[in-house]
Coordinates of C-alpha atoms and ligand atoms in Angstrom, one line a residue:
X1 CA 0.0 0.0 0.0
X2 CA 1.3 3.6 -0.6
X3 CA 2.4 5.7 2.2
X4 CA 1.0 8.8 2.0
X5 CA 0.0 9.7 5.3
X6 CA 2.7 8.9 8.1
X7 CA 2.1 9.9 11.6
X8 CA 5.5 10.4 14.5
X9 CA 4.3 10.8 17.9
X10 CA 6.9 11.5 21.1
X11 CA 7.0 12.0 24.3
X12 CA 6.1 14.9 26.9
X13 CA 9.5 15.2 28.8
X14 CA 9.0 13.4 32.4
X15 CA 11.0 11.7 35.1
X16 CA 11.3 15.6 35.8
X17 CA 13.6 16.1 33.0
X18 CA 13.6 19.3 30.7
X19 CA 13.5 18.2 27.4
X20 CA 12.8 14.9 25.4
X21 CA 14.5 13.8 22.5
X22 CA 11.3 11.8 21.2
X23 CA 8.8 15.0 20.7
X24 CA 12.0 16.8 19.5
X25 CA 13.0 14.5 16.5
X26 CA 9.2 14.3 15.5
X27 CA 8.4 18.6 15.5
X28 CA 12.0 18.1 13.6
X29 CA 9.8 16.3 10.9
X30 CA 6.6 17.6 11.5
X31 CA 4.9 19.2 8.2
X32 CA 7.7 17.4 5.8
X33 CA 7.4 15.7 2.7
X34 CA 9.3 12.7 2.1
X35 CA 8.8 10.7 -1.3
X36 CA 5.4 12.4 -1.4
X37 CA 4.5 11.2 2.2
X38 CA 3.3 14.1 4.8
X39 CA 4.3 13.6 8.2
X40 CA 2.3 14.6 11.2
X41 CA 3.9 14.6 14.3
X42 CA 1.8 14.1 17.6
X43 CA 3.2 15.0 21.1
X44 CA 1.7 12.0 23.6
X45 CA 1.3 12.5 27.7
X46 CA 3.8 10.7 29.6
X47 CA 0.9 9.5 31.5
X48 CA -0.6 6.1 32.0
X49 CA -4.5 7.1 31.6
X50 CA -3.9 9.5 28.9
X51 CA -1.5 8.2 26.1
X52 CA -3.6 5.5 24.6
X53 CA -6.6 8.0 24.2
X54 CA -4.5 10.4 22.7
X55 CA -2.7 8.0 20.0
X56 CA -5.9 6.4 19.0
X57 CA -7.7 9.9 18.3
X58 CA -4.4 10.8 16.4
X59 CA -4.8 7.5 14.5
X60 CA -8.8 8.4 13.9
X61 CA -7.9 12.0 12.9
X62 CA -4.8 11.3 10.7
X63 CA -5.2 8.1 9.1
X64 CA -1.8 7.4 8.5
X65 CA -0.3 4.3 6.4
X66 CA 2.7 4.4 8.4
X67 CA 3.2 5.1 12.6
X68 CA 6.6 5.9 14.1
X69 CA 6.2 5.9 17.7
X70 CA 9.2 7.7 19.2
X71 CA 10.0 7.7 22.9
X72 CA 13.7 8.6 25.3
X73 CA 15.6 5.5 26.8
X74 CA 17.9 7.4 29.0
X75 CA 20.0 4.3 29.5
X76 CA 20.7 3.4 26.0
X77 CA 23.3 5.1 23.4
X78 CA 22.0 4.1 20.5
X79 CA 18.3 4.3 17.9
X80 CA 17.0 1.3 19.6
X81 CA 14.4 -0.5 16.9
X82 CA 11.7 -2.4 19.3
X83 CA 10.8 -6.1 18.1
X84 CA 7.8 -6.4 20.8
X85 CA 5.8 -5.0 23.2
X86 CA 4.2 -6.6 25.9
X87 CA 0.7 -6.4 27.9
X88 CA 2.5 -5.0 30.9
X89 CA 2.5 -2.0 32.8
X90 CA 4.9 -1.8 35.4
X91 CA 6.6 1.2 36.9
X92 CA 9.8 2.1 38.2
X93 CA 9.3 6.2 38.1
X94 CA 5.7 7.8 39.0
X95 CA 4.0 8.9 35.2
X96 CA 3.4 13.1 34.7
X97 CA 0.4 12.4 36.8
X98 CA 2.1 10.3 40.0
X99 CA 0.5 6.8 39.0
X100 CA 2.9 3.7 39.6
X101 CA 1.1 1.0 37.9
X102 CA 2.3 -2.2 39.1
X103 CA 1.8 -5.2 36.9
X104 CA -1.8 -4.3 35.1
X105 CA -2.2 -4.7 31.6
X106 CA -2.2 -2.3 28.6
X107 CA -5.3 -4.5 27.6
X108 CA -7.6 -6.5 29.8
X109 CA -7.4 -9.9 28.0
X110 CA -5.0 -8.6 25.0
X111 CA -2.4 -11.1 23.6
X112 CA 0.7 -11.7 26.1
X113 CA 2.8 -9.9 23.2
X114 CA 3.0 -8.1 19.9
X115 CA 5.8 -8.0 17.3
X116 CA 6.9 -4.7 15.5
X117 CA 5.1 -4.3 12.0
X118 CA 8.3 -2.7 11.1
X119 CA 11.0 -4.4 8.9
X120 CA 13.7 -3.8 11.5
X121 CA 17.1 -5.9 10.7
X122 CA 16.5 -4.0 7.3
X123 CA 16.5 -0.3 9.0
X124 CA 19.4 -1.5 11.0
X125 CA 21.6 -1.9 8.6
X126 CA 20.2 1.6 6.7
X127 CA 20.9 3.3 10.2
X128 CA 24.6 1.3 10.3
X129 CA 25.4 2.0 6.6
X130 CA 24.6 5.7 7.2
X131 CA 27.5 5.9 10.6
X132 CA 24.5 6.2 13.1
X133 CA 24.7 4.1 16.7
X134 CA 21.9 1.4 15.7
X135 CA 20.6 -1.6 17.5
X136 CA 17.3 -4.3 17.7
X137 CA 15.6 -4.4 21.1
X138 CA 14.0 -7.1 22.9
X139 CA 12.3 -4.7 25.2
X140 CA 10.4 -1.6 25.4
X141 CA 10.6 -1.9 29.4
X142 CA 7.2 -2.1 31.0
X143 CA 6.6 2.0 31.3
X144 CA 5.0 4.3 29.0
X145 CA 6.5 3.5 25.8
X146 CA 6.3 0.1 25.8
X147 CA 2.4 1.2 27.0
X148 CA 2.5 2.8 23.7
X149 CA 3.8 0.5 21.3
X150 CA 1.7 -2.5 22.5
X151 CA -2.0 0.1 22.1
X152 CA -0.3 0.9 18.8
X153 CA -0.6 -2.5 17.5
X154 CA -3.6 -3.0 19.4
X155 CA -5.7 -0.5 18.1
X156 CA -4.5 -1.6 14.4
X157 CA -5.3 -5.2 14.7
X158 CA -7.9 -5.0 11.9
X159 CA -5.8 -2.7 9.7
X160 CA -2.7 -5.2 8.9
X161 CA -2.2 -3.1 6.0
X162 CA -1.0 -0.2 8.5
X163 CA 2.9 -0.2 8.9
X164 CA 3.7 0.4 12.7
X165 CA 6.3 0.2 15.4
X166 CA 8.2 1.8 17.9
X167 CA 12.3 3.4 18.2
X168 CA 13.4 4.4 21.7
X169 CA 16.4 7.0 21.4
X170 CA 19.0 7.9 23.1
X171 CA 19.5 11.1 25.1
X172 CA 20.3 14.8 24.3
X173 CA 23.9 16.3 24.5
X174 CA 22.2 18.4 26.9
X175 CA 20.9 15.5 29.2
X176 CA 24.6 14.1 29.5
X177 CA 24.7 14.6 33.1
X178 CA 21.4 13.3 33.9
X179 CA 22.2 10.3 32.2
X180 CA 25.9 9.3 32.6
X181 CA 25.9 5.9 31.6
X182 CA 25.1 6.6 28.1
X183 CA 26.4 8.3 25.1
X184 CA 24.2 11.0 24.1
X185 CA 23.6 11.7 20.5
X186 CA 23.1 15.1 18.8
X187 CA 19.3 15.6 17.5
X188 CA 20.6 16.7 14.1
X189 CA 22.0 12.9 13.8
X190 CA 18.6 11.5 15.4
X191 CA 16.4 13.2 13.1
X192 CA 18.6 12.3 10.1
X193 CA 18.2 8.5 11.4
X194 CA 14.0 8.8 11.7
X195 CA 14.2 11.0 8.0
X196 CA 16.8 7.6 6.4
X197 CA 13.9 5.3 8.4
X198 CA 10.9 7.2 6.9
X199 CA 12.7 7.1 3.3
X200 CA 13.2 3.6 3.1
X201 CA 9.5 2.6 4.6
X202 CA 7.7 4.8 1.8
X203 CA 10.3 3.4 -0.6
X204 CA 9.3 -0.2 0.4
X205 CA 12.1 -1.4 2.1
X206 CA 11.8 -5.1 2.5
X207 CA 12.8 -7.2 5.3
X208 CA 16.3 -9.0 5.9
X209 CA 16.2 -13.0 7.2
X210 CA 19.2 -12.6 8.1
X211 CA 19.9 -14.0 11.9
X212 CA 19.7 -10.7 14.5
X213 CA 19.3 -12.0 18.0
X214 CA 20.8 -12.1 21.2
X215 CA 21.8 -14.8 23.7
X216 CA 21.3 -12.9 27.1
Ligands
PCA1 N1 10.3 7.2 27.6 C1 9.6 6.5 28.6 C2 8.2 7.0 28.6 C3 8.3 8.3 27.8 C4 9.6 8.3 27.1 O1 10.0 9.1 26.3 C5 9.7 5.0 28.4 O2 10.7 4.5 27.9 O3 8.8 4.3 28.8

């Protein structure tokens, strides 16, 4: 199916942090035209109660063909492409609105997981081939994002046709000293790794079987 319509959300900052990459990289694209594709970027509450809503009237509103959710891993140093999403919430930080869900799921009597729609070893190597820090991920974690990526595919179960999936990023230059274990990366380099990503999707990039896993 063409893509003409593609929808970014990101994040509200949160964890009481300033700024977040994810809504960053996707105003960045907001209102661009790639290979005749209009992106629409969304900014989603960091909040338990409040993302799905917002996603799924974004979805109704925008009826994109393709849905990059965005979202900040502060502990990672690289575009981390998410292979599934789980039916767990489970906090380890209070949401914007103080709630610490602990072990309910996204959806009462959803699947236990959902894979990426995304062709994701093929991005990868895109993202390598270009010099960005790349990597496949196991797990969105059991807070927001991963909240956000399992609705996503939720609320698209009857649309298959509907490309989807979720890319947590890594921190801001600026956020260096809030998050010292990682290696932040500039936003002019993230948003030229969602833009390569975009390309190749409404291009029709097709999926590597090439092995990709991990043993631990
Ligand atoms: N990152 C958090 C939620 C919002 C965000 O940008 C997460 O990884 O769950």
């Amino acid at each position: 199916m063409a893509i003409e319509r593609i929808l970014v959300t990101g994040f509200e900052p949160f964890g009481g942090e300033a700024v977040n990459p994810s809504w960053e990289v996707a105003r960045a694209l907001h209102g661009q035209s790639r290979g005749g594709a209009q992106i629409t970027a969304v900014q989603l509450p960091c909040v338990f109660a409040q993302s799905l809503p917002a996603l799924r009237q974004a979805i109704r509103r925008h009826r994109p063909q393709l849905v990059l959710s965005l979202g900040l891993a502060g502990s990672r140093s690289a575009i981390s492409l998410e292979r599934v999403a789980v039916n767990l919430c489970d906090a380890r930080i209070a949401d914007n609105a103080g709630a610490l869900p602990a072990g309910t799921p996204v959806v009462a009597s959803g699947p236990v997981a959902c894979f990426t729609r995304l062709p994701v070893k093929a991005l990868l190597q895109r993202l390598l081939q270009a010099g960005l820090p790349a990597e496949l991920s196991l797990s969105a974690g059991s807070f927001v994002c991963n909240q956000v990526f399992y609705g996503l595919l939720h609320a698209l179960r009857r649309q298959p046709q509907v490309l989807a999936g979720f890319i947590h990023l890594p921190p801001l230059p600026a956020q260096a000293a809030t998050h010292p274990g990682s290696t932040p990366l500039a936003l002019t380099e993230q948003v030229r790794g969602l833009a390569l990503m975009v390309d190749a999707l409404v291009q029709g990039i097709e999926e590597l079987h090439v092995p990709g896993g991990q043993t631990d």
